[in-house]
Coordinates of C-alpha atoms and ligand atoms in Angstrom, one line a residue:
X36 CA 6.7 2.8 9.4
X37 CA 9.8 5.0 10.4
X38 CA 9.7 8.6 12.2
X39 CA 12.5 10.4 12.0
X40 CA 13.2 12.8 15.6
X41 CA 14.4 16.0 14.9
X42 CA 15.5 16.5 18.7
X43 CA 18.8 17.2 19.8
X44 CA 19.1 15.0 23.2
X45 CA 22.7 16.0 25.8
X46 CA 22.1 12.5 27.1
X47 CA 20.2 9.4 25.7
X48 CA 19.8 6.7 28.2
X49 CA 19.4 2.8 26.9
X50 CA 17.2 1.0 29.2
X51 CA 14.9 2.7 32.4
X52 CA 15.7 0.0 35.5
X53 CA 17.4 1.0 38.4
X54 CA 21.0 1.9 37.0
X55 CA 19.7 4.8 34.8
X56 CA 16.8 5.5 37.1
X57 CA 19.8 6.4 39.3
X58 CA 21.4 8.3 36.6
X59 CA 18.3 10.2 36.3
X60 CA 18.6 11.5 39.9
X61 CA 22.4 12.1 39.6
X62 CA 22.1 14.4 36.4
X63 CA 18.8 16.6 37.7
X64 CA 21.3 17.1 41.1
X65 CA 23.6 18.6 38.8
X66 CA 21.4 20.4 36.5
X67 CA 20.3 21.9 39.4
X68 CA 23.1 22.9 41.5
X69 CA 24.7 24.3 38.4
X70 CA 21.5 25.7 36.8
X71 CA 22.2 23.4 33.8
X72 CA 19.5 22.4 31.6
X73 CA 20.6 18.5 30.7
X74 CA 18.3 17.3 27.7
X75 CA 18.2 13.9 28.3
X76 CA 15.9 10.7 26.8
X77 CA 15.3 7.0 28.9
X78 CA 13.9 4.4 26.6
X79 CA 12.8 1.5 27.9
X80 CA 11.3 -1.0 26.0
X81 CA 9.1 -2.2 28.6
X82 CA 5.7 -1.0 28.7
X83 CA 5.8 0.8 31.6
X84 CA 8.3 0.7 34.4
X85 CA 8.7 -2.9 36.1
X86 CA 11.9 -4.0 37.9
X87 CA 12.2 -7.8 37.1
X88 CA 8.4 -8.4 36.8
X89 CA 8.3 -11.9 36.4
X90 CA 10.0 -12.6 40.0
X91 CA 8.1 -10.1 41.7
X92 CA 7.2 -12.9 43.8
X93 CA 5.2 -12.4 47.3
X94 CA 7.6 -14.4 49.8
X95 CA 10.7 -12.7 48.1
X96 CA 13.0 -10.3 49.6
X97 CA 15.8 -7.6 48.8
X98 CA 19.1 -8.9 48.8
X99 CA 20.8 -5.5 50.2
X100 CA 20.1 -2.8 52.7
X101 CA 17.1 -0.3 51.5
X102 CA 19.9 2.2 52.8
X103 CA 21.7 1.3 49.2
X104 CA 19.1 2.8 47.7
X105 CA 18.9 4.7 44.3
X106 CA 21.1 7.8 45.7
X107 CA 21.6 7.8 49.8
X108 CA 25.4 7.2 49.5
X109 CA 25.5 9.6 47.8
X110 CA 23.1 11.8 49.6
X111 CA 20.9 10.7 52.2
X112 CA 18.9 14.2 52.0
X113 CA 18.0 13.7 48.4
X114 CA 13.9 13.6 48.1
X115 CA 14.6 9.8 46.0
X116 CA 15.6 8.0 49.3
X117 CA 13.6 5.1 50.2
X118 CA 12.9 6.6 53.8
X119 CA 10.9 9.8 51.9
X120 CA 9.1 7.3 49.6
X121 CA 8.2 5.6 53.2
X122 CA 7.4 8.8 54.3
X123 CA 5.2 9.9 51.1
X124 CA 3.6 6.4 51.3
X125 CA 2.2 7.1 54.6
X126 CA 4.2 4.1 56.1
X127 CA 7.7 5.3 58.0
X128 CA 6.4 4.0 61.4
X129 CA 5.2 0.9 60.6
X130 CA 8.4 0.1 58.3
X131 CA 10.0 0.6 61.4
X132 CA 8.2 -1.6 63.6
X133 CA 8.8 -4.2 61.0
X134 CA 12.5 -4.4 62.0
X135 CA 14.4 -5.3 58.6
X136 CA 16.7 -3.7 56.2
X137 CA 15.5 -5.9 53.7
X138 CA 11.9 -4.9 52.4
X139 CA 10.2 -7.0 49.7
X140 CA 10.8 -7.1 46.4
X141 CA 7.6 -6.3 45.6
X142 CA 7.5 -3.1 48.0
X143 CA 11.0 -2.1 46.5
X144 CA 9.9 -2.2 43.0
X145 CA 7.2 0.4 43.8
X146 CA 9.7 2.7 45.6
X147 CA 11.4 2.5 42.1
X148 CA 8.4 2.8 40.3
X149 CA 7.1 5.7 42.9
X150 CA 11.0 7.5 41.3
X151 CA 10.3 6.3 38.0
X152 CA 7.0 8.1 37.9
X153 CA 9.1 11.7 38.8
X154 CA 11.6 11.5 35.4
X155 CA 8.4 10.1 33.5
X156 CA 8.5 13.2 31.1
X157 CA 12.0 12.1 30.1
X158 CA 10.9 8.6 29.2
X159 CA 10.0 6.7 26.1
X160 CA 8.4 3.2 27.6
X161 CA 7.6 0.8 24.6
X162 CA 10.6 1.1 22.6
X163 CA 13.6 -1.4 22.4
X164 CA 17.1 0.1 20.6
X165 CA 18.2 -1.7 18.2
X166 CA 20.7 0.2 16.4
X167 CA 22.9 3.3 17.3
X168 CA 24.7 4.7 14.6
X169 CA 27.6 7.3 13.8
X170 CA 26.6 10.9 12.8
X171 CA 29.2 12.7 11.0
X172 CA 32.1 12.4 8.2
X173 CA 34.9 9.9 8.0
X174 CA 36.8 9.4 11.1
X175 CA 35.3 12.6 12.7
X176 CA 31.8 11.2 15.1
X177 CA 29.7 14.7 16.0
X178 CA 26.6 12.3 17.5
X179 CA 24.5 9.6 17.6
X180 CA 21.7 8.3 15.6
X181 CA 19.9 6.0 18.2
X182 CA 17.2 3.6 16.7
X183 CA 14.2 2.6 17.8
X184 CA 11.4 -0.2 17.4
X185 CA 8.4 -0.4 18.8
X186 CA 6.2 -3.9 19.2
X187 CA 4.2 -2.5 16.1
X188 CA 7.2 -2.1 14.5
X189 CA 7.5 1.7 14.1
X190 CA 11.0 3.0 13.7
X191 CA 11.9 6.3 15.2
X192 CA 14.9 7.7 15.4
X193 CA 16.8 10.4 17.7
X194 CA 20.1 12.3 17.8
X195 CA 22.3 11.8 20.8
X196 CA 25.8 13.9 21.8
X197 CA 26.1 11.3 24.9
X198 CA 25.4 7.4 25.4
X199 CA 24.5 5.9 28.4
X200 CA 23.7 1.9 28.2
X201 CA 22.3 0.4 31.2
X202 CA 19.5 -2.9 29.8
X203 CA 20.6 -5.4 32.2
X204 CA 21.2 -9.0 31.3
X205 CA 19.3 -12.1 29.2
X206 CA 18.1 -15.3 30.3
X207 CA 21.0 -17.4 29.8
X208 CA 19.4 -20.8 28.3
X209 CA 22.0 -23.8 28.1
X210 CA 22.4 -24.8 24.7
X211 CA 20.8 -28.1 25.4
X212 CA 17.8 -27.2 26.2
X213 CA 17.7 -24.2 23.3
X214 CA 15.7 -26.8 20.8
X215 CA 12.7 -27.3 23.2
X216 CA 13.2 -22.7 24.7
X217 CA 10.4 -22.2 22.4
X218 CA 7.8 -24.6 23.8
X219 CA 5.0 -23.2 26.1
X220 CA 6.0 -25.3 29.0
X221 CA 9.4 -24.7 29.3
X222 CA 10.3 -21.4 31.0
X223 CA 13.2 -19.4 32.2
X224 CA 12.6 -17.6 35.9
X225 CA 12.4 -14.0 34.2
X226 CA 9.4 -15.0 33.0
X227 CA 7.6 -16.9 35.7
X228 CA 5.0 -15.0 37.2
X229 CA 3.9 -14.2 33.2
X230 CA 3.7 -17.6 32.0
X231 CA 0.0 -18.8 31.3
X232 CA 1.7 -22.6 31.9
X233 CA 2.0 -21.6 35.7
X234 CA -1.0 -19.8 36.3
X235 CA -2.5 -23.2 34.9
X236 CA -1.3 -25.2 37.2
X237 CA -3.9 -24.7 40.5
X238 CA -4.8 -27.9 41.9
X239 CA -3.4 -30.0 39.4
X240 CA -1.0 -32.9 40.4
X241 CA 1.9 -32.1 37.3
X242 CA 5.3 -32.7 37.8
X243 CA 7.4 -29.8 37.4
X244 CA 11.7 -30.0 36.8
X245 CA 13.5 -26.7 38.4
X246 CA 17.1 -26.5 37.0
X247 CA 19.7 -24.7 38.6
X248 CA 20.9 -24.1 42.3
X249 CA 20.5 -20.3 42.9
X250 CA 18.7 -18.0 44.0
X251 CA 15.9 -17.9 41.6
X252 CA 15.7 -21.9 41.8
X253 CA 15.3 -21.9 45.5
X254 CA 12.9 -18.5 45.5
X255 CA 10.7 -20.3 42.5
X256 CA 10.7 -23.9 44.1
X257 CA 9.4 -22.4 47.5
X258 CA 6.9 -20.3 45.6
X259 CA 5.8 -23.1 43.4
X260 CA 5.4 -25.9 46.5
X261 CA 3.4 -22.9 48.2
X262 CA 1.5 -21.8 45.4
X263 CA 0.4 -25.0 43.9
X264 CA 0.6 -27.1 46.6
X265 CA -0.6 -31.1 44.6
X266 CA 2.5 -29.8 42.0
X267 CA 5.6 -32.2 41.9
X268 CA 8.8 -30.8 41.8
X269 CA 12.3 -31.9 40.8
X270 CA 15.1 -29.1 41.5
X271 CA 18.1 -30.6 39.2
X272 CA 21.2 -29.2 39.9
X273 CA 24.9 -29.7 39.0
X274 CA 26.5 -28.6 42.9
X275 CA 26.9 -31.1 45.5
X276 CA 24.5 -29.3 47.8
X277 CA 22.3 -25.5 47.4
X278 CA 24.8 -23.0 49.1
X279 CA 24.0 -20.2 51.2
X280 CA 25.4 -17.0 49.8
X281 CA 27.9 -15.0 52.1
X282 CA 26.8 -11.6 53.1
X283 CA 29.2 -11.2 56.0
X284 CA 30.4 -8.1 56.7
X285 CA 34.2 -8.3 55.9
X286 CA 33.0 -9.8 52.4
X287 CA 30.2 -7.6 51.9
X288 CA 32.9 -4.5 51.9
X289 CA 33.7 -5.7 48.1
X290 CA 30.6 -4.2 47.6
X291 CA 31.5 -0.7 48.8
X292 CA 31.7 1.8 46.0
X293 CA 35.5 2.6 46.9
X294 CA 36.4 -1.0 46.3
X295 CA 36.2 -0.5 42.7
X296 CA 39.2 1.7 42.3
X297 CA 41.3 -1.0 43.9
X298 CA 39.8 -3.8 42.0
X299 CA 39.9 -1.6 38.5
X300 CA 43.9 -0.7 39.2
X301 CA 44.8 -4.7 39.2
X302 CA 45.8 -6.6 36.6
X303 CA 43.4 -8.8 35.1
X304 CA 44.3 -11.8 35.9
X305 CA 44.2 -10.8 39.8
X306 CA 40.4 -9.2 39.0
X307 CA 40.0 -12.8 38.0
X308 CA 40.8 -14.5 40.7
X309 CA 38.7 -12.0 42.9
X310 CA 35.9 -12.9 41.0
X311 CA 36.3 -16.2 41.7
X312 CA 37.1 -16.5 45.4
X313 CA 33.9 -14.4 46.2
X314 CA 31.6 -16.0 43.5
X315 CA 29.9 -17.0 46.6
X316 CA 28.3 -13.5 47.0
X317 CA 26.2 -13.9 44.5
X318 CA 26.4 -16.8 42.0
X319 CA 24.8 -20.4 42.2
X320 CA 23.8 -19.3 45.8
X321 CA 20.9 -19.1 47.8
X322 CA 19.9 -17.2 50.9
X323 CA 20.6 -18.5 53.9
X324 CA 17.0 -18.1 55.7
X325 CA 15.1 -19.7 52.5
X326 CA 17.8 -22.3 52.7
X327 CA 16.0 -23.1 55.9
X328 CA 12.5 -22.3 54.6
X329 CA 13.0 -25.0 52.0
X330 CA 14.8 -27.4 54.1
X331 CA 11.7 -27.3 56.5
X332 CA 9.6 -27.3 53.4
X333 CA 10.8 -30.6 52.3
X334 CA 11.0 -31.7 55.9
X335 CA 7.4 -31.4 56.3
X336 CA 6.5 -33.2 53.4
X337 CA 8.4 -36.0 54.4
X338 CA 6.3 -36.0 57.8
X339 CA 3.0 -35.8 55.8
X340 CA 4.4 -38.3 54.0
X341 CA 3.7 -36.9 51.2
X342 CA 7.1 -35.8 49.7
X343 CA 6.1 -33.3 47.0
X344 CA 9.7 -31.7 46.6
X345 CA 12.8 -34.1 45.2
X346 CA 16.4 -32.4 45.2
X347 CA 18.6 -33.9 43.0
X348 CA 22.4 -32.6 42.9
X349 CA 25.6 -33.2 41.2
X350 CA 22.9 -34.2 38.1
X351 CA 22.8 -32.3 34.4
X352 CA 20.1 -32.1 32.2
X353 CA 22.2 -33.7 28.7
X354 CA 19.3 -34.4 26.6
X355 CA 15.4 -32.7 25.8
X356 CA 12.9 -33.3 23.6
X357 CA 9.2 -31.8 23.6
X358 CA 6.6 -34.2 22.7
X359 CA 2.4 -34.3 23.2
X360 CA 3.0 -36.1 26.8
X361 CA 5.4 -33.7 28.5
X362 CA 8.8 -32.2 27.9
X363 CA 11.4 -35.3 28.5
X364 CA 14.6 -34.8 29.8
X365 CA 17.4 -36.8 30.3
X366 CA 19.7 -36.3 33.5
X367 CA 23.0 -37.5 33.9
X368 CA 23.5 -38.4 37.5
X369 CA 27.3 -37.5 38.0
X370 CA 28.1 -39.1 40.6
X371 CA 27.2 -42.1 39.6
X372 CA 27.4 -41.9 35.9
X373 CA 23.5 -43.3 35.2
X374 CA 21.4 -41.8 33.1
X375 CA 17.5 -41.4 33.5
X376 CA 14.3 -40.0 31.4
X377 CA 11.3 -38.3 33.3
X378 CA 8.8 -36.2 31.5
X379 CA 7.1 -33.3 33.0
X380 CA 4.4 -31.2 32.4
X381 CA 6.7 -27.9 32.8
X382 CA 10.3 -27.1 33.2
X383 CA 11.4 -23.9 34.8
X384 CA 15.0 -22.6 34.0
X385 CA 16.4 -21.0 36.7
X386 CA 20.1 -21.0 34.9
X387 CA 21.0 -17.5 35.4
X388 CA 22.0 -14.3 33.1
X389 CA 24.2 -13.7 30.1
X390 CA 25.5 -9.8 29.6
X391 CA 27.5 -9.0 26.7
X392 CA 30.6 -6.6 27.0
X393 CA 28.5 -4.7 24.0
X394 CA 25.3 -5.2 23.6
X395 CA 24.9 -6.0 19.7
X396 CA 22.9 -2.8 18.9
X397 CA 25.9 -0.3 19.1
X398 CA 27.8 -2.7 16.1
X399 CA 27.3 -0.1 13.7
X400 CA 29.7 2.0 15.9
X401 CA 32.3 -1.0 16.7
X402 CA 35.0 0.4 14.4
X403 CA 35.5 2.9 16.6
X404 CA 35.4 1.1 19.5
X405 CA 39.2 0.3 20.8
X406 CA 39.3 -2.3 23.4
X407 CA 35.9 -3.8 24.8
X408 CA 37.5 -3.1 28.6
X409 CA 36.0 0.3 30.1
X410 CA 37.6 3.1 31.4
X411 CA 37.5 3.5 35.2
X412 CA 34.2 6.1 34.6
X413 CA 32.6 3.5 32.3
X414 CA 33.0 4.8 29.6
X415 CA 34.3 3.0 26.1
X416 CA 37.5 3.9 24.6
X417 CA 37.0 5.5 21.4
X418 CA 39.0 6.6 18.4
X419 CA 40.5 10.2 18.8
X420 CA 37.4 11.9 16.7
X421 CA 35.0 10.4 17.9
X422 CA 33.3 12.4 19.9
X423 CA 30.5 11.5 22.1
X424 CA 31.2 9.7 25.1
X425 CA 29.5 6.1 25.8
X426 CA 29.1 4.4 29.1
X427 CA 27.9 1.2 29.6
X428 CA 26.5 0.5 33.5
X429 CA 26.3 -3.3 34.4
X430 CA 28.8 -4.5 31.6
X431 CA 32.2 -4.6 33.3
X432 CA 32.1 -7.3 35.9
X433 CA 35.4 -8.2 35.3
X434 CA 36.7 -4.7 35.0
X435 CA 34.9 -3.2 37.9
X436 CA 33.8 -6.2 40.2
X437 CA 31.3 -8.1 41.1
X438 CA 29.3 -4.7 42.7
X439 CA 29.0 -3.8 38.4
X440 CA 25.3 -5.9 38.3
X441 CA 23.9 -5.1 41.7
X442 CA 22.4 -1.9 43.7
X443 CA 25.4 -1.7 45.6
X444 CA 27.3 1.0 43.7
X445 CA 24.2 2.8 41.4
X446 CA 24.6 6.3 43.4
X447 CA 27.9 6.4 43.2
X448 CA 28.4 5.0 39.5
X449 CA 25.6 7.6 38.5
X450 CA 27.7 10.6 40.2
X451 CA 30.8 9.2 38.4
X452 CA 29.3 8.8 34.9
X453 CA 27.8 12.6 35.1
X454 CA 30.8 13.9 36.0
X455 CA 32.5 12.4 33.3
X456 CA 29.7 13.7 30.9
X457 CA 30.2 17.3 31.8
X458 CA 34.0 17.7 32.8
X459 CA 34.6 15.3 29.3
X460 CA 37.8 14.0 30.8
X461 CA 39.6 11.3 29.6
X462 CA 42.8 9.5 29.3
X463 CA 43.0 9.9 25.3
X464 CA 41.0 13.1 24.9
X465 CA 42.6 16.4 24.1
X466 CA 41.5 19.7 24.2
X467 CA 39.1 18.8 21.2
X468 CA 37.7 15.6 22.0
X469 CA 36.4 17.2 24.9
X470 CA 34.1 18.6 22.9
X471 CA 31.2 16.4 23.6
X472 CA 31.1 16.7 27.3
X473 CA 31.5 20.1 26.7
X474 CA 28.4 20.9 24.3
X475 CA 26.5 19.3 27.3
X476 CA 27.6 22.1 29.2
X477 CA 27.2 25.2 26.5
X478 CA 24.3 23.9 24.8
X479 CA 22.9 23.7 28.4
X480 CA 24.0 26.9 29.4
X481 CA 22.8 28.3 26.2
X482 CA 19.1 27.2 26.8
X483 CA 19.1 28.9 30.3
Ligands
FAD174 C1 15.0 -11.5 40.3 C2 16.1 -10.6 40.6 C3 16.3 -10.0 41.8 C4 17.4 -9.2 42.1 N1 17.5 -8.7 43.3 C5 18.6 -7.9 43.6 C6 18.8 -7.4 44.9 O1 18.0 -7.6 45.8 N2 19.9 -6.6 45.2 C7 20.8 -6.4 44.2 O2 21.8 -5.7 44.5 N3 20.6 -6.9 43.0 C8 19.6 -7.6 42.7 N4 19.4 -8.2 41.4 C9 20.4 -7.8 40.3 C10 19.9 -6.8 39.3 O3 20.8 -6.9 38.2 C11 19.9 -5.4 39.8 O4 19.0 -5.3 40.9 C12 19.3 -4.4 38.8 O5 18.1 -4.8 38.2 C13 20.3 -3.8 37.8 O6 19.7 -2.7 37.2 P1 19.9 -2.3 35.7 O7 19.2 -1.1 35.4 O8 21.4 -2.3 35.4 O9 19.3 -3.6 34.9 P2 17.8 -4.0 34.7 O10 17.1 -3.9 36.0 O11 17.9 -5.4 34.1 O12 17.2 -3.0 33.7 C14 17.5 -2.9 32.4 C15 16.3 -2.3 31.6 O13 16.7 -2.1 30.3 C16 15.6 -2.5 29.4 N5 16.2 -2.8 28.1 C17 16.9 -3.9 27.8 N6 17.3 -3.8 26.5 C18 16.8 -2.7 26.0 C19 16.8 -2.1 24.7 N7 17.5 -2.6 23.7 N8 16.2 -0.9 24.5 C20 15.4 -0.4 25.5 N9 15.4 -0.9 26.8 C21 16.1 -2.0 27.0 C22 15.0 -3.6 30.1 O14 13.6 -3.8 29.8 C23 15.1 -3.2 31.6 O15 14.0 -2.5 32.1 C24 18.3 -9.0 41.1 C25 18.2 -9.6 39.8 C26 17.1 -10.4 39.6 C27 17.0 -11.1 38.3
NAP175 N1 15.3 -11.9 46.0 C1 16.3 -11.5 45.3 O1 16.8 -10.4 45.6 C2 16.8 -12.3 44.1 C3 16.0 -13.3 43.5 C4 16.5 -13.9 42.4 C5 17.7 -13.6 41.9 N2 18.4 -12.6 42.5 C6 19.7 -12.3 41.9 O2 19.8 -12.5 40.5 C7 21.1 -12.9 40.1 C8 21.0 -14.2 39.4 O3 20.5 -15.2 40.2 P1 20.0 -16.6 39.6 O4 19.7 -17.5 40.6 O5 18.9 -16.2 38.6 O6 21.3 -17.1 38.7 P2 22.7 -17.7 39.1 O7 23.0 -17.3 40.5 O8 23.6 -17.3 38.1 O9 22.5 -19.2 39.1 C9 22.3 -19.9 37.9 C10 22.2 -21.4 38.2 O10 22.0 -22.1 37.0 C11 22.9 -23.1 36.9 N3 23.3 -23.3 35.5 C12 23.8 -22.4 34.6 N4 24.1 -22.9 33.4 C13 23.7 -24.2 33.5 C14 23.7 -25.3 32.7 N5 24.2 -25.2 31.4 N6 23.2 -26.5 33.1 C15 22.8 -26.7 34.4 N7 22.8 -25.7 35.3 C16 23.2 -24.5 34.8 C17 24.1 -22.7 37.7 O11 24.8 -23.8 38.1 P3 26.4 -23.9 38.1 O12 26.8 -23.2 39.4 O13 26.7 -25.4 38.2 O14 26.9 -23.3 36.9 C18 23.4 -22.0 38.9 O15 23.1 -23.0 39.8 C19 21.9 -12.9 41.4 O16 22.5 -11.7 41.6 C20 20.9 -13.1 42.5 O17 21.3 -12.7 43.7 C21 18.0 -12.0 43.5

């Protein structure tokens, strides 16, 4: 079944999280103070909106001020701020009184949800891109056909003058455990609080294996030991010890939105090397307060002597196999070189993310992409005639720093990538490749 939109959209957005929920905000600001009308589409293939769903777990807290919020940076008297959803909420004083900048999770993803539900006229939920083609004649790119699918599988598709991708990352499953990824009991972290295997696992004495030494693994592990308290747990992880993640405040200024012009202006191999010496912001690290919850988890498990919870570092998982008794896996004990086989009733994959440079659904446009590497606004370099503009949020770590997957920089990097949409300026862009910034602003203007 295929439905073919007749609809003319300024902007279409890939993907409704937090990176074009703040995109959202930042092109209604602008619409407004220029009395623009912006047509512009979200499509989300998610149901409805959810901001990592499967973590939303209840011990589990933001990693960064609610002050970086979807658009305080960049205006702390915009009506989106996370102090007004407070306020709407009915709940400002006694935030207060709970003394943190770091709310839940949970409580975070409804102030997103609570923003999601203003642009919900401007959003498609239930529809995953899967193509985005070229409209036009040879060389010469007018717009874009973007393509649809629902879970049903009905096709739709729209016309686009602008591109804005923004749908996150994939569960990164290490390639030996992708024979057993389809079994029931073996379950990446994204998927946690969904899978029927966990919900199954009240008062039940299984033995679960944890893989991984990051965030996720710790937050899962604690939840798990809390949640299903007779459950065994392995956490299997290649590092000599679980790291606590550095949020200092000389580090954390990498994070500040003006630290991406300096990192963007060096050469690569020096972003590199960036990259690397503060991987410990964010990568294989955990928190150093549920450090210590787990630590005294473990601790009083021992004095119960009943010790539920088994670390083992410096080990790899190098072989799996599913069978009717458990999912068996073989871990290499690095240190010492040994080998062992345990089998357990579930394994939970906390091994992280993948994000492509370009996600796989704008292939059909590749020949006229130039270089994966992104402009300073995010947005791909094209062939001269091609004329839409395409920006990608949360694909250009290692052009724009490690900030380019978190909430530090969304109201900034929203401002940025609307400006770029209606002044149309670029490095290789004439007076004529202008043009599709520019039918944003007349065919706005038009409409008013
Ligand atoms: C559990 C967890 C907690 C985190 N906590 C923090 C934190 O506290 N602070 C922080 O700074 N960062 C945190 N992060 C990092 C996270 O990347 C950002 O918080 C944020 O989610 C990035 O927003 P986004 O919109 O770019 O991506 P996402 O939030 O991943 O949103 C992408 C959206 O695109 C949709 N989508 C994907 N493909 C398609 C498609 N083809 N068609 C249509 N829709 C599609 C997805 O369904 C999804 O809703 C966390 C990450 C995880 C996994
Ligand atoms: N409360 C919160 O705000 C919250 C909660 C969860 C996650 N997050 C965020 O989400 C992001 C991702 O965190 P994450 O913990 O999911 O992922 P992560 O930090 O990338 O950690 C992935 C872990 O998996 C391991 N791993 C990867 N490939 C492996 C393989 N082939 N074999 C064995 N181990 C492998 C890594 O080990 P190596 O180091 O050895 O490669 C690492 O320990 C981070 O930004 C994090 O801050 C936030």
């Amino acid at each position: 079944m295929s439905y073919q939109s007749t609809t003319d959209y300024d902007v279409v957005g890939v993907g409704f999280g937090p990176s074009n929920l703040a995109l959202a905000i930042a092109l209604d600001d602008c619409a407004r103070q220029r009395r623009l009308t912006c047509r512009s589409l979200f499509v989300e293939r998610q149901p409805s909106f959810k901001w990592h769903g499967g973590m939303l777990l209840p011990g589990s807290n933001m990693q960064i001020s609610f002050l970086k919020d979807l658009v305080s940076l960049r205006d702390p008297t915009s009506p989106f701020t996370f102090v007004n959803y407070l306020h709407k909420s009915g709940r400002l004083l006694d935030f207060t009184n709970c003394k943190t900048f770091y709310p839940s999770r949970i409580e975070f993803n409804d102030y997103l949800r609570w923003v999601a539900g203003q642009f919900s006229a401007m959003v498609e939920y239930g529809e995953t891109v899967v193509a985005v083609e070229p409209v036009g004649a040879g060389q010469s790119v007018t717009a874009l056909r973007v393509v649809t699918r629902t879970e049903e599988g009905t096709e739709t598709s729209r016309s686009a003058r602008n591109l804005v991708v923004a749908v996150g990352g994939v569960p990164h499953v290490p390639a030996v455990f992708q024979p057993i990824a389809r079994d029931r009991r073996v379950v990446h972290t994204s998927g946690y609080l969904d899978s029927p295997v966990v919900g199954a696992m009240h008062g039940r004495a299984l033995r679960v294996a944890i893989i991984g030494g990051g965030q996720s693994a710790a937050e899962v592990t604690l939840d798990l030991g809390e949640r299903h308290p007779d459950v065994r747990i392995d956490l299997v992880f290649r590092g000599h010890a679980l790291k606590p993640s550095d949020s200092s405040p000389f580090v954390n200024e990498i994070f500040n939105p003006d630290y991406t012009d300096y990192f963007h202006s060096r050469e690569e191999s020096q972003r590199r090397a960036i990259i690397r010496s503060f991987r410990n912001t964010n990568y294989a690290v955990v928190d150093p307060e549920l450090l210590d919850q787990l630590y005294r988890m473990a601790y009083q498990q021992r004095i119960a002597g009943a010790q539920r919870l088994a670390l083992h570092p410096r080990s790899e998982v190098v072989g799996t196999e599913a069978g009717p008794e458990g999912v068996s896996l073989e871990i290499l004990n690095k240190d010492e070189d040994v080998r062992h086989r345990a089998t357990y009733d579930a394994v939970v994959l906390a091994t992280g993310y993948e994000r492509s440079p370009i996600p796989a659904f704008l292939d059909p446009i590749s020949r006229y992409i130039e270089t994966s590497a992104l402009e300073r606004d995010y947005r791909l370099q094209t062939s001269p005639g091609f004329r839409p503009q395409v920006h990608l949020q949360g694909c250009s770590e290692i052009s724009h720093g490690l900030s380019d997957t978190l909430l530090s920089v969304l109201p900034m990097r929203a401002h940025e990538i609307t400006a770029s949409l209606l002044s149309g300026t670029g490095r290789q862009r004439g007076p004529e490749q202008d043009m599709a910034a520019r039918i944003l602003v007349e065919a706005a203007a038009g409409r008013e």
